[in-house]
JSON list of C-alpha atoms in Angstrom, two decimals:
[
{"chain": "O", "resi": 1, "resn": "ASN", "atom": "CA", "xyz": [-77.18, 66.18, -79.26]},
{"chain": "O", "resi": 2, "resn": "ALA", "atom": "CA", "xyz": [-75.14, 69.11, -80.27]},
{"chain": "O", "resi": 3, "resn": "GLY", "atom": "CA", "xyz": [-74.93, 68.71, -83.87]},
{"chain": "O", "resi": 4, "resn": "VAL", "atom": "CA", "xyz": [-72.06, 70.18, -85.23]},
{"chain": "O", "resi": 5, "resn": "THR", "atom": "CA", "xyz": [-70.24, 72.61, -83.83]},
{"chain": "O", "resi": 6, "resn": "GLN", "atom": "CA", "xyz": [-67.32, 75.19, -85.25]},
{"chain": "O", "resi": 7, "resn": "THR", "atom": "CA", "xyz": [-65.28, 77.08, -82.79]},
{"chain": "O", "resi": 8, "resn": "PRO", "atom": "CA", "xyz": [-63.61, 79.86, -82.83]},
{"chain": "O", "resi": 9, "resn": "LYS", "atom": "CA", "xyz": [-67.91, 81.87, -84.56]},
{"chain": "O", "resi": 10, "resn": "PHE", "atom": "CA", "xyz": [-65.12, 85.06, -85.81]},
{"chain": "O", "resi": 11, "resn": "GLN", "atom": "CA", "xyz": [-61.59, 85.51, -86.55]},
{"chain": "O", "resi": 12, "resn": "VAL", "atom": "CA", "xyz": [-59.05, 88.15, -87.65]},
{"chain": "O", "resi": 13, "resn": "LEU", "atom": "CA", "xyz": [-55.43, 87.01, -88.13]},
{"chain": "O", "resi": 14, "resn": "LYS", "atom": "CA", "xyz": [-52.79, 89.18, -90.22]},
{"chain": "O", "resi": 15, "resn": "THR", "atom": "CA", "xyz": [-50.65, 87.23, -92.89]},
{"chain": "O", "resi": 16, "resn": "GLY", "atom": "CA", "xyz": [-48.79, 84.67, -92.24]},
{"chain": "O", "resi": 17, "resn": "GLN", "atom": "CA", "xyz": [-49.84, 84.26, -88.55]},
{"chain": "O", "resi": 18, "resn": "SER", "atom": "CA", "xyz": [-50.68, 80.12, -88.42]},
{"chain": "O", "resi": 19, "resn": "MET", "atom": "CA", "xyz": [-54.49, 79.58, -86.38]},
{"chain": "O", "resi": 20, "resn": "THR", "atom": "CA", "xyz": [-56.82, 75.85, -86.46]},
{"chain": "O", "resi": 21, "resn": "LEU", "atom": "CA", "xyz": [-60.39, 76.62, -87.17]},
{"chain": "O", "resi": 22, "resn": "GLN", "atom": "CA", "xyz": [-62.21, 73.08, -84.47]},
{"chain": "O", "resi": 23, "resn": "CYS", "atom": "CA", "xyz": [-65.25, 70.72, -86.27]},
{"chain": "O", "resi": 24, "resn": "ALA", "atom": "CA", "xyz": [-66.31, 68.55, -83.30]},
{"chain": "O", "resi": 25, "resn": "GLN", "atom": "CA", "xyz": [-69.88, 66.34, -83.90]},
{"chain": "O", "resi": 26, "resn": "ASP", "atom": "CA", "xyz": [-70.63, 64.71, -81.47]},
{"chain": "O", "resi": 27, "resn": "MET", "atom": "CA", "xyz": [-72.96, 62.28, -84.04]},
{"chain": "O", "resi": 28, "resn": "ASN", "atom": "CA", "xyz": [-70.51, 59.47, -84.83]},
{"chain": "O", "resi": 29, "resn": "HIS", "atom": "CA", "xyz": [-70.19, 60.45, -88.32]},
{"chain": "O", "resi": 30, "resn": "GLU", "atom": "CA", "xyz": [-67.23, 58.74, -90.41]},
{"chain": "O", "resi": 31, "resn": "TYR", "atom": "CA", "xyz": [-67.55, 61.84, -93.13]},
{"chain": "O", "resi": 32, "resn": "MET", "atom": "CA", "xyz": [-66.27, 64.68, -92.33]},
{"chain": "O", "resi": 33, "resn": "SER", "atom": "CA", "xyz": [-65.17, 67.62, -94.13]},
{"chain": "O", "resi": 34, "resn": "TRP", "atom": "CA", "xyz": [-64.40, 71.39, -94.98]},
{"chain": "O", "resi": 35, "resn": "TYR", "atom": "CA", "xyz": [-65.31, 73.63, -97.15]},
{"chain": "O", "resi": 36, "resn": "ARG", "atom": "CA", "xyz": [-64.94, 78.03, -97.52]},
{"chain": "O", "resi": 37, "resn": "GLN", "atom": "CA", "xyz": [-67.61, 80.08, -99.13]},
{"chain": "O", "resi": 38, "resn": "ASP", "atom": "CA", "xyz": [-67.17, 83.00, -101.09]},
{"chain": "O", "resi": 39, "resn": "PRO", "atom": "CA", "xyz": [-69.30, 85.61, -102.34]},
{"chain": "O", "resi": 40, "resn": "GLY", "atom": "CA", "xyz": [-70.43, 84.57, -105.35]},
{"chain": "O", "resi": 41, "resn": "MET", "atom": "CA", "xyz": [-69.02, 81.54, -105.59]},
{"chain": "O", "resi": 42, "resn": "GLY", "atom": "CA", "xyz": [-71.31, 78.10, -103.64]},
{"chain": "O", "resi": 43, "resn": "LEU", "atom": "CA", "xyz": [-68.81, 76.46, -101.42]},
{"chain": "O", "resi": 44, "resn": "ARG", "atom": "CA", "xyz": [-66.12, 74.48, -102.26]},
{"chain": "O", "resi": 45, "resn": "LEU", "atom": "CA", "xyz": [-64.61, 71.54, -100.71]},
{"chain": "O", "resi": 46, "resn": "ILE", "atom": "CA", "xyz": [-61.09, 72.01, -99.19]},
{"chain": "O", "resi": 47, "resn": "HIS", "atom": "CA", "xyz": [-60.19, 68.92, -97.62]},
{"chain": "O", "resi": 48, "resn": "TYR", "atom": "CA", "xyz": [-62.43, 65.79, -96.42]},
{"chain": "O", "resi": 49, "resn": "SER", "atom": "CA", "xyz": [-62.12, 62.57, -94.86]},
{"chain": "O", "resi": 50, "resn": "VAL", "atom": "CA", "xyz": [-64.50, 59.49, -95.17]},
{"chain": "O", "resi": 51, "resn": "GLY", "atom": "CA", "xyz": [-63.27, 58.27, -91.08]},
{"chain": "O", "resi": 52, "resn": "ALA", "atom": "CA", "xyz": [-60.45, 58.55, -88.24]},
{"chain": "O", "resi": 53, "resn": "GLY", "atom": "CA", "xyz": [-56.17, 58.45, -89.86]},
{"chain": "O", "resi": 54, "resn": "ILE", "atom": "CA", "xyz": [-57.20, 58.98, -93.11]},
{"chain": "O", "resi": 55, "resn": "THR", "atom": "CA", "xyz": [-57.75, 62.35, -95.18]},
{"chain": "O", "resi": 56, "resn": "ASP", "atom": "CA", "xyz": [-58.03, 63.32, -97.85]},
{"chain": "O", "resi": 57, "resn": "GLN", "atom": "CA", "xyz": [-58.01, 66.91, -100.84]},
{"chain": "O", "resi": 58, "resn": "GLY", "atom": "CA", "xyz": [-60.94, 68.15, -102.11]},
{"chain": "O", "resi": 59, "resn": "GLU", "atom": "CA", "xyz": [-60.98, 71.46, -105.53]},
{"chain": "O", "resi": 60, "resn": "VAL", "atom": "CA", "xyz": [-58.74, 73.62, -102.91]},
{"chain": "O", "resi": 61, "resn": "PRO", "atom": "CA", "xyz": [-56.48, 72.30, -100.97]},
{"chain": "O", "resi": 62, "resn": "ASN", "atom": "CA", "xyz": [-53.51, 74.59, -100.90]},
{"chain": "O", "resi": 63, "resn": "GLY", "atom": "CA", "xyz": [-52.83, 76.82, -98.09]},
{"chain": "O", "resi": 64, "resn": "TYR", "atom": "CA", "xyz": [-54.40, 74.25, -95.67]},
{"chain": "O", "resi": 65, "resn": "ASN", "atom": "CA", "xyz": [-53.85, 70.57, -93.71]},
{"chain": "O", "resi": 66, "resn": "VAL", "atom": "CA", "xyz": [-55.88, 68.49, -91.60]},
{"chain": "O", "resi": 67, "resn": "SER", "atom": "CA", "xyz": [-56.05, 65.37, -89.43]},
{"chain": "O", "resi": 68, "resn": "ARG", "atom": "CA", "xyz": [-58.15, 63.28, -87.88]},
{"chain": "O", "resi": 69, "resn": "SER", "atom": "CA", "xyz": [-57.32, 61.46, -85.45]},
{"chain": "O", "resi": 70, "resn": "THR", "atom": "CA", "xyz": [-60.48, 60.87, -83.98]},
{"chain": "O", "resi": 71, "resn": "THR", "atom": "CA", "xyz": [-64.13, 60.48, -84.86]},
{"chain": "O", "resi": 72, "resn": "GLU", "atom": "CA", "xyz": [-65.59, 63.34, -84.04]},
{"chain": "O", "resi": 73, "resn": "ASP", "atom": "CA", "xyz": [-62.70, 66.34, -84.49]},
{"chain": "O", "resi": 74, "resn": "PHE", "atom": "CA", "xyz": [-61.13, 67.48, -87.27]},
{"chain": "O", "resi": 75, "resn": "PRO", "atom": "CA", "xyz": [-59.37, 70.91, -87.84]},
{"chain": "O", "resi": 76, "resn": "LEU", "atom": "CA", "xyz": [-58.32, 72.44, -90.77]},
{"chain": "O", "resi": 77, "resn": "ARG", "atom": "CA", "xyz": [-55.33, 73.96, -89.91]},
{"chain": "O", "resi": 78, "resn": "LEU", "atom": "CA", "xyz": [-53.59, 77.11, -91.98]},
{"chain": "O", "resi": 79, "resn": "LEU", "atom": "CA", "xyz": [-49.82, 77.50, -91.84]},
{"chain": "O", "resi": 80, "resn": "SER", "atom": "CA", "xyz": [-48.62, 81.09, -93.10]},
{"chain": "O", "resi": 81, "resn": "ALA", "atom": "CA", "xyz": [-52.21, 82.59, -94.11]},
{"chain": "O", "resi": 82, "resn": "ALA", "atom": "CA", "xyz": [-52.90, 85.07, -96.68]},
{"chain": "O", "resi": 83, "resn": "PRO", "atom": "CA", "xyz": [-55.24, 88.26, -98.08]},
{"chain": "O", "resi": 84, "resn": "SER", "atom": "CA", "xyz": [-56.91, 85.26, -99.98]},
{"chain": "O", "resi": 85, "resn": "GLN", "atom": "CA", "xyz": [-57.49, 83.05, -97.83]},
{"chain": "O", "resi": 86, "resn": "THR", "atom": "CA", "xyz": [-60.08, 84.94, -96.63]},
{"chain": "O", "resi": 87, "resn": "SER", "atom": "CA", "xyz": [-63.43, 83.20, -96.53]},
{"chain": "O", "resi": 88, "resn": "VAL", "atom": "CA", "xyz": [-66.12, 82.10, -94.19]},
{"chain": "O", "resi": 89, "resn": "TYR", "atom": "CA", "xyz": [-65.59, 78.01, -93.66]},
{"chain": "O", "resi": 90, "resn": "PHE", "atom": "CA", "xyz": [-68.19, 75.63, -92.82]},
{"chain": "O", "resi": 91, "resn": "CYS", "atom": "CA", "xyz": [-67.34, 72.07, -91.72]},
{"chain": "O", "resi": 92, "resn": "ALA", "atom": "CA", "xyz": [-69.81, 69.02, -91.98]},
{"chain": "O", "resi": 93, "resn": "SER", "atom": "CA", "xyz": [-70.18, 65.75, -91.37]},
{"chain": "O", "resi": 94, "resn": "SER", "atom": "CA", "xyz": [-72.35, 62.82, -93.12]},
{"chain": "O", "resi": 95, "resn": "PRO", "atom": "CA", "xyz": [-72.54, 59.23, -92.05]},
{"chain": "O", "resi": 96, "resn": "ARG", "atom": "CA", "xyz": [-71.12, 56.46, -95.52]},
{"chain": "O", "resi": 97, "resn": "ARG", "atom": "CA", "xyz": [-73.39, 53.36, -95.75]},
{"chain": "O", "resi": 98, "resn": "GLY", "atom": "CA", "xyz": [-72.24, 50.69, -97.73]},
{"chain": "O", "resi": 99, "resn": "GLY", "atom": "CA", "xyz": [-68.78, 52.62, -97.89]},
{"chain": "O", "resi": 100, "resn": "SER", "atom": "CA", "xyz": [-70.00, 55.44, -99.19]},
{"chain": "O", "resi": 101, "resn": "ILE", "atom": "CA", "xyz": [-70.99, 59.79, -98.84]},
{"chain": "O", "resi": 102, "resn": "SER", "atom": "CA", "xyz": [-73.29, 59.61, -101.34]},
{"chain": "O", "resi": 103, "resn": "ASN", "atom": "CA", "xyz": [-77.05, 58.89, -100.02]},
{"chain": "O", "resi": 104, "resn": "GLN", "atom": "CA", "xyz": [-76.18, 60.95, -96.62]},
{"chain": "O", "resi": 105, "resn": "PRO", "atom": "CA", "xyz": [-77.62, 64.08, -96.12]},
{"chain": "O", "resi": 106, "resn": "GLN", "atom": "CA", "xyz": [-74.53, 66.79, -94.21]},
{"chain": "O", "resi": 107, "resn": "HIS", "atom": "CA", "xyz": [-75.19, 67.58, -91.48]},
{"chain": "O", "resi": 108, "resn": "PHE", "atom": "CA", "xyz": [-73.17, 71.84, -91.26]},
{"chain": "O", "resi": 109, "resn": "GLY", "atom": "CA", "xyz": [-72.05, 74.20, -88.53]},
{"chain": "O", "resi": 110, "resn": "ASP", "atom": "CA", "xyz": [-72.53, 77.08, -88.56]},
{"chain": "O", "resi": 111, "resn": "GLY", "atom": "CA", "xyz": [-68.61, 79.07, -89.27]},
{"chain": "O", "resi": 112, "resn": "THR", "atom": "CA", "xyz": [-66.39, 80.66, -88.12]},
{"chain": "O", "resi": 113, "resn": "ARG", "atom": "CA", "xyz": [-65.86, 84.23, -90.05]},
{"chain": "O", "resi": 114, "resn": "LEU", "atom": "CA", "xyz": [-62.03, 84.10, -90.94]},
{"chain": "O", "resi": 115, "resn": "SER", "atom": "CA", "xyz": [-60.36, 87.99, -91.96]},
{"chain": "O", "resi": 116, "resn": "ILE", "atom": "CA", "xyz": [-56.96, 87.99, -93.20]},
{"chain": "O", "resi": 117, "resn": "LEU", "atom": "CA", "xyz": [-55.29, 90.53, -93.27]},
{"chain": "R", "resi": 1, "resn": "SER", "atom": "CA", "xyz": [-64.68, 72.04, -110.39]},
{"chain": "R", "resi": 2, "resn": "GLN", "atom": "CA", "xyz": [-67.66, 73.49, -109.95]},
{"chain": "R", "resi": 3, "resn": "GLN", "atom": "CA", "xyz": [-70.65, 70.10, -110.74]},
{"chain": "R", "resi": 4, "resn": "GLY", "atom": "CA", "xyz": [-74.11, 71.75, -109.73]},
{"chain": "R", "resi": 5, "resn": "GLU", "atom": "CA", "xyz": [-75.09, 75.90, -111.48]},
{"chain": "R", "resi": 6, "resn": "GLU", "atom": "CA", "xyz": [-78.09, 77.11, -110.35]},
{"chain": "R", "resi": 7, "resn": "ASP", "atom": "CA", "xyz": [-80.00, 79.56, -112.06]},
{"chain": "R", "resi": 8, "resn": "PRO", "atom": "CA", "xyz": [-81.29, 82.01, -111.18]},
{"chain": "R", "resi": 9, "resn": "GLN", "atom": "CA", "xyz": [-78.24, 83.83, -109.32]},
{"chain": "R", "resi": 10, "resn": "ALA", "atom": "CA", "xyz": [-80.92, 85.73, -106.93]},
{"chain": "R", "resi": 11, "resn": "LEU", "atom": "CA", "xyz": [-84.81, 85.63, -107.60]},
{"chain": "R", "resi": 12, "resn": "SER", "atom": "CA", "xyz": [-86.85, 87.66, -105.82]},
{"chain": "R", "resi": 13, "resn": "ILE", "atom": "CA", "xyz": [-91.21, 87.13, -105.47]},
{"chain": "R", "resi": 14, "resn": "GLN", "atom": "CA", "xyz": [-93.75, 88.27, -103.36]},
{"chain": "R", "resi": 15, "resn": "GLU", "atom": "CA", "xyz": [-95.32, 85.99, -101.03]},
{"chain": "R", "resi": 16, "resn": "GLY", "atom": "CA", "xyz": [-97.38, 83.24, -102.24]},
{"chain": "R", "resi": 17, "resn": "GLU", "atom": "CA", "xyz": [-96.07, 82.78, -105.22]},
{"chain": "R", "resi": 18, "resn": "ASN", "atom": "CA", "xyz": [-93.94, 80.14, -106.37]},
{"chain": "R", "resi": 19, "resn": "ALA", "atom": "CA", "xyz": [-90.55, 80.53, -106.75]},
{"chain": "R", "resi": 20, "resn": "THR", "atom": "CA", "xyz": [-88.39, 77.69, -108.96]},
{"chain": "R", "resi": 21, "resn": "MET", "atom": "CA", "xyz": [-84.44, 77.66, -109.27]},
{"chain": "R", "resi": 22, "resn": "ASN", "atom": "CA", "xyz": [-83.16, 75.39, -111.75]},
{"chain": "R", "resi": 23, "resn": "CYS", "atom": "CA", "xyz": [-79.43, 72.96, -111.29]},
{"chain": "R", "resi": 24, "resn": "SER", "atom": "CA", "xyz": [-77.25, 72.18, -113.97]},
{"chain": "R", "resi": 25, "resn": "TYR", "atom": "CA", "xyz": [-74.96, 69.05, -112.87]},
{"chain": "R", "resi": 26, "resn": "LYS", "atom": "CA", "xyz": [-71.93, 67.80, -115.65]},
{"chain": "R", "resi": 27, "resn": "THR", "atom": "CA", "xyz": [-70.85, 64.58, -114.77]},
{"chain": "R", "resi": 28, "resn": "SER", "atom": "CA", "xyz": [-72.99, 60.71, -113.50]},
{"chain": "R", "resi": 29, "resn": "ILE", "atom": "CA", "xyz": [-74.54, 60.95, -110.46]},
{"chain": "R", "resi": 30, "resn": "ASN", "atom": "CA", "xyz": [-76.09, 58.26, -108.02]},
{"chain": "R", "resi": 31, "resn": "ASN", "atom": "CA", "xyz": [-78.48, 61.70, -106.86]},
{"chain": "R", "resi": 32, "resn": "LEU", "atom": "CA", "xyz": [-78.59, 64.99, -106.22]},
{"chain": "R", "resi": 33, "resn": "GLN", "atom": "CA", "xyz": [-79.83, 66.83, -103.09]},
{"chain": "R", "resi": 34, "resn": "TRP", "atom": "CA", "xyz": [-80.91, 70.60, -102.44]},
{"chain": "R", "resi": 35, "resn": "TYR", "atom": "CA", "xyz": [-79.88, 72.46, -99.42]},
{"chain": "R", "resi": 36, "resn": "ARG", "atom": "CA", "xyz": [-80.65, 75.81, -98.05]},
{"chain": "R", "resi": 37, "resn": "GLN", "atom": "CA", "xyz": [-78.42, 78.45, -96.47]},
{"chain": "R", "resi": 38, "resn": "ASN", "atom": "CA", "xyz": [-80.25, 80.82, -94.46]},
{"chain": "R", "resi": 39, "resn": "SER", "atom": "CA", "xyz": [-77.68, 84.54, -93.58]},
{"chain": "R", "resi": 40, "resn": "GLY", "atom": "CA", "xyz": [-74.98, 84.35, -91.11]},
{"chain": "R", "resi": 41, "resn": "ARG", "atom": "CA", "xyz": [-76.01, 79.81, -90.67]},
{"chain": "R", "resi": 42, "resn": "GLY", "atom": "CA", "xyz": [-74.78, 77.16, -92.21]},
{"chain": "R", "resi": 43, "resn": "LEU", "atom": "CA", "xyz": [-76.41, 74.86, -94.30]},
{"chain": "R", "resi": 44, "resn": "VAL", "atom": "CA", "xyz": [-79.57, 73.11, -94.21]},
{"chain": "R", "resi": 45, "resn": "HIS", "atom": "CA", "xyz": [-80.33, 69.51, -96.34]},
{"chain": "R", "resi": 46, "resn": "LEU", "atom": "CA", "xyz": [-84.18, 69.63, -97.42]},
{"chain": "R", "resi": 47, "resn": "ILE", "atom": "CA", "xyz": [-84.74, 66.52, -100.03]},
{"chain": "R", "resi": 48, "resn": "LEU", "atom": "CA", "xyz": [-82.19, 64.16, -102.40]},
{"chain": "R", "resi": 49, "resn": "ILE", "atom": "CA", "xyz": [-83.80, 62.85, -105.18]},
{"chain": "R", "resi": 50, "resn": "ARG", "atom": "CA", "xyz": [-82.01, 59.63, -106.27]},
{"chain": "R", "resi": 51, "resn": "SER", "atom": "CA", "xyz": [-81.14, 58.84, -110.06]},
{"chain": "R", "resi": 52, "resn": "ASN", "atom": "CA", "xyz": [-83.94, 56.70, -110.83]},
{"chain": "R", "resi": 53, "resn": "GLU", "atom": "CA", "xyz": [-86.48, 58.87, -109.65]},
{"chain": "R", "resi": 54, "resn": "ARG", "atom": "CA", "xyz": [-87.98, 61.70, -111.62]},
{"chain": "R", "resi": 55, "resn": "GLU", "atom": "CA", "xyz": [-89.89, 63.41, -109.18]},
{"chain": "R", "resi": 56, "resn": "LYS", "atom": "CA", "xyz": [-90.04, 63.89, -105.19]},
{"chain": "R", "resi": 57, "resn": "HIS", "atom": "CA", "xyz": [-92.65, 66.36, -103.16]},
{"chain": "R", "resi": 58, "resn": "SER", "atom": "CA", "xyz": [-91.78, 67.27, -99.25]},
{"chain": "R", "resi": 59, "resn": "GLY", "atom": "CA", "xyz": [-93.79, 69.69, -97.90]},
{"chain": "R", "resi": 60, "resn": "ARG", "atom": "CA", "xyz": [-94.28, 73.02, -100.31]},
{"chain": "R", "resi": 61, "resn": "LEU", "atom": "CA", "xyz": [-91.37, 71.64, -101.88]},
{"chain": "R", "resi": 62, "resn": "ARG", "atom": "CA", "xyz": [-91.65, 69.24, -105.30]},
{"chain": "R", "resi": 63, "resn": "VAL", "atom": "CA", "xyz": [-87.58, 68.87, -106.86]},
{"chain": "R", "resi": 64, "resn": "THR", "atom": "CA", "xyz": [-87.48, 67.10, -110.28]},
{"chain": "R", "resi": 65, "resn": "LEU", "atom": "CA", "xyz": [-84.30, 65.47, -111.88]},
{"chain": "R", "resi": 66, "resn": "ASP", "atom": "CA", "xyz": [-83.97, 64.94, -115.85]},
{"chain": "R", "resi": 67, "resn": "THR", "atom": "CA", "xyz": [-81.11, 62.65, -115.94]},
{"chain": "R", "resi": 68, "resn": "SER", "atom": "CA", "xyz": [-80.69, 62.65, -119.83]},
{"chain": "R", "resi": 69, "resn": "LYS", "atom": "CA", "xyz": [-80.18, 66.11, -119.74]},
{"chain": "R", "resi": 70, "resn": "LYS", "atom": "CA", "xyz": [-78.37, 66.33, -116.58]},
{"chain": "R", "resi": 71, "resn": "SER", "atom": "CA", "xyz": [-80.44, 68.74, -114.89]},
{"chain": "R", "resi": 72, "resn": "SER", "atom": "CA", "xyz": [-82.55, 69.24, -111.62]},
{"chain": "R", "resi": 73, "resn": "SER", "atom": "CA", "xyz": [-85.17, 72.06, -110.76]},
{"chain": "R", "resi": 74, "resn": "LEU", "atom": "CA", "xyz": [-86.34, 72.66, -107.00]},
{"chain": "R", "resi": 75, "resn": "LEU", "atom": "CA", "xyz": [-89.55, 74.93, -106.90]},
{"chain": "R", "resi": 76, "resn": "ILE", "atom": "CA", "xyz": [-91.50, 76.22, -103.86]},
{"chain": "R", "resi": 77, "resn": "THR", "atom": "CA", "xyz": [-95.38, 76.78, -103.03]},
{"chain": "R", "resi": 78, "resn": "ALA", "atom": "CA", "xyz": [-97.01, 79.25, -102.43]},
{"chain": "R", "resi": 79, "resn": "SER", "atom": "CA", "xyz": [-93.83, 80.53, -100.59]},
{"chain": "R", "resi": 80, "resn": "ARG", "atom": "CA", "xyz": [-93.61, 82.83, -96.97]},
{"chain": "R", "resi": 81, "resn": "ALA", "atom": "CA", "xyz": [-91.38, 85.16, -96.41]},
{"chain": "R", "resi": 82, "resn": "ALA", "atom": "CA", "xyz": [-89.81, 82.42, -93.89]},
{"chain": "R", "resi": 83, "resn": "ASP", "atom": "CA", "xyz": [-87.88, 81.19, -97.43]},
{"chain": "R", "resi": 84, "resn": "THR", "atom": "CA", "xyz": [-85.66, 84.37, -97.85]},
{"chain": "R", "resi": 85, "resn": "ALA", "atom": "CA", "xyz": [-82.20, 81.72, -97.65]},
{"chain": "R", "resi": 86, "resn": "SER", "atom": "CA", "xyz": [-79.52, 80.67, -100.75]},
{"chain": "R", "resi": 87, "resn": "TYR", "atom": "CA", "xyz": [-80.34, 77.50, -102.08]},
{"chain": "R", "resi": 88, "resn": "PHE", "atom": "CA", "xyz": [-78.01, 74.94, -103.86]},
{"chain": "R", "resi": 89, "resn": "CYS", "atom": "CA", "xyz": [-77.47, 72.17, -105.47]},
{"chain": "R", "resi": 90, "resn": "ALA", "atom": "CA", "xyz": [-75.34, 69.48, -104.67]},
{"chain": "R", "resi": 91, "resn": "THR", "atom": "CA", "xyz": [-74.42, 66.57, -106.57]},
{"chain": "R", "resi": 92, "resn": "VAL", "atom": "CA", "xyz": [-71.53, 64.18, -105.79]},
{"chain": "R", "resi": 93, "resn": "GLN", "atom": "CA", "xyz": [-68.65, 62.71, -107.98]},
{"chain": "R", "resi": 94, "resn": "GLY", "atom": "CA", "xyz": [-69.29, 59.53, -109.51]},
{"chain": "R", "resi": 95, "resn": "GLY", "atom": "CA", "xyz": [-66.76, 57.09, -107.82]},
{"chain": "R", "resi": 96, "resn": "SER", "atom": "CA", "xyz": [-65.72, 60.30, -105.28]},
{"chain": "R", "resi": 97, "resn": "GLU", "atom": "CA", "xyz": [-66.70, 60.85, -101.88]},
{"chain": "R", "resi": 98, "resn": "LYS", "atom": "CA", "xyz": [-66.34, 64.11, -102.72]},
{"chain": "R", "resi": 99, "resn": "LEU", "atom": "CA", "xyz": [-70.44, 65.92, -101.97]},
{"chain": "R", "resi": 100, "resn": "VAL", "atom": "CA", "xyz": [-69.79, 70.04, -104.94]},
{"chain": "R", "resi": 101, "resn": "PHE", "atom": "CA", "xyz": [-72.39, 72.47, -104.50]},
{"chain": "R", "resi": 102, "resn": "GLY", "atom": "CA", "xyz": [-73.13, 75.05, -107.54]},
{"chain": "R", "resi": 103, "resn": "LYS", "atom": "CA", "xyz": [-73.42, 79.14, -106.61]},
{"chain": "R", "resi": 104, "resn": "GLY", "atom": "CA", "xyz": [-77.07, 78.80, -105.91]},
{"chain": "R", "resi": 105, "resn": "THR", "atom": "CA", "xyz": [-79.98, 80.66, -105.73]},
{"chain": "R", "resi": 106, "resn": "LYS", "atom": "CA", "xyz": [-80.82, 83.87, -103.44]},
{"chain": "R", "resi": 107, "resn": "LEU", "atom": "CA", "xyz": [-84.08, 83.90, -103.53]},
{"chain": "R", "resi": 108, "resn": "THR", "atom": "CA", "xyz": [-86.30, 87.12, -101.57]},
{"chain": "R", "resi": 109, "resn": "VAL", "atom": "CA", "xyz": [-89.75, 86.44, -100.63]},
{"chain": "R", "resi": 110, "resn": "ASN", "atom": "CA", "xyz": [-91.11, 90.08, -100.04]},
{"chain": "R", "resi": 111, "resn": "PRO", "atom": "CA", "xyz": [-94.36, 90.34, -97.20]}
]
């Protein structure tokens, strides 16, 4: 199993450009999520999904869109990139047991490092 | 808002010493998780402690949970240079599907 795969690993954008960060998992996990990590801020939840066709907002959803058309994939879209979105983005996945992720360890990808000029 | 807050923000120790990191959280929880992040990598799950547990061990890791104080601690015994990493606590906000992380403790173990 490859686990959680994020592409690309690095990207530089200009302000106003759009981009899709890819996330794929091969563990048949129901739950997937996106975080951003900034220095001194820890990880902040952007969006999450509890299954195909279902998404919801996290702590910092503004400026980001997501969709979940398959169990395996959970892309994150930046429609009009801003310098404030310069960050490291992490995707994670886990099973859900009894309709909850509460007792489930999350599996993380290695991140996408995004710079917006 | 972030649920967990780790303390200290940074910790530097010598190889062989013990390292203790603390986490405080705000609302009721079902369990608390600890993760490790090596530089430039994704997070790796270390240990999960349930709300009805007070202490849990895994190898050189010892985690405690005090629900009355809304706090947890992670102890790494006999530390090694390879333990150098950032450590994060995480909790699921009650009734939600949102896993919220603290800001982390950066541990440096000097050879």
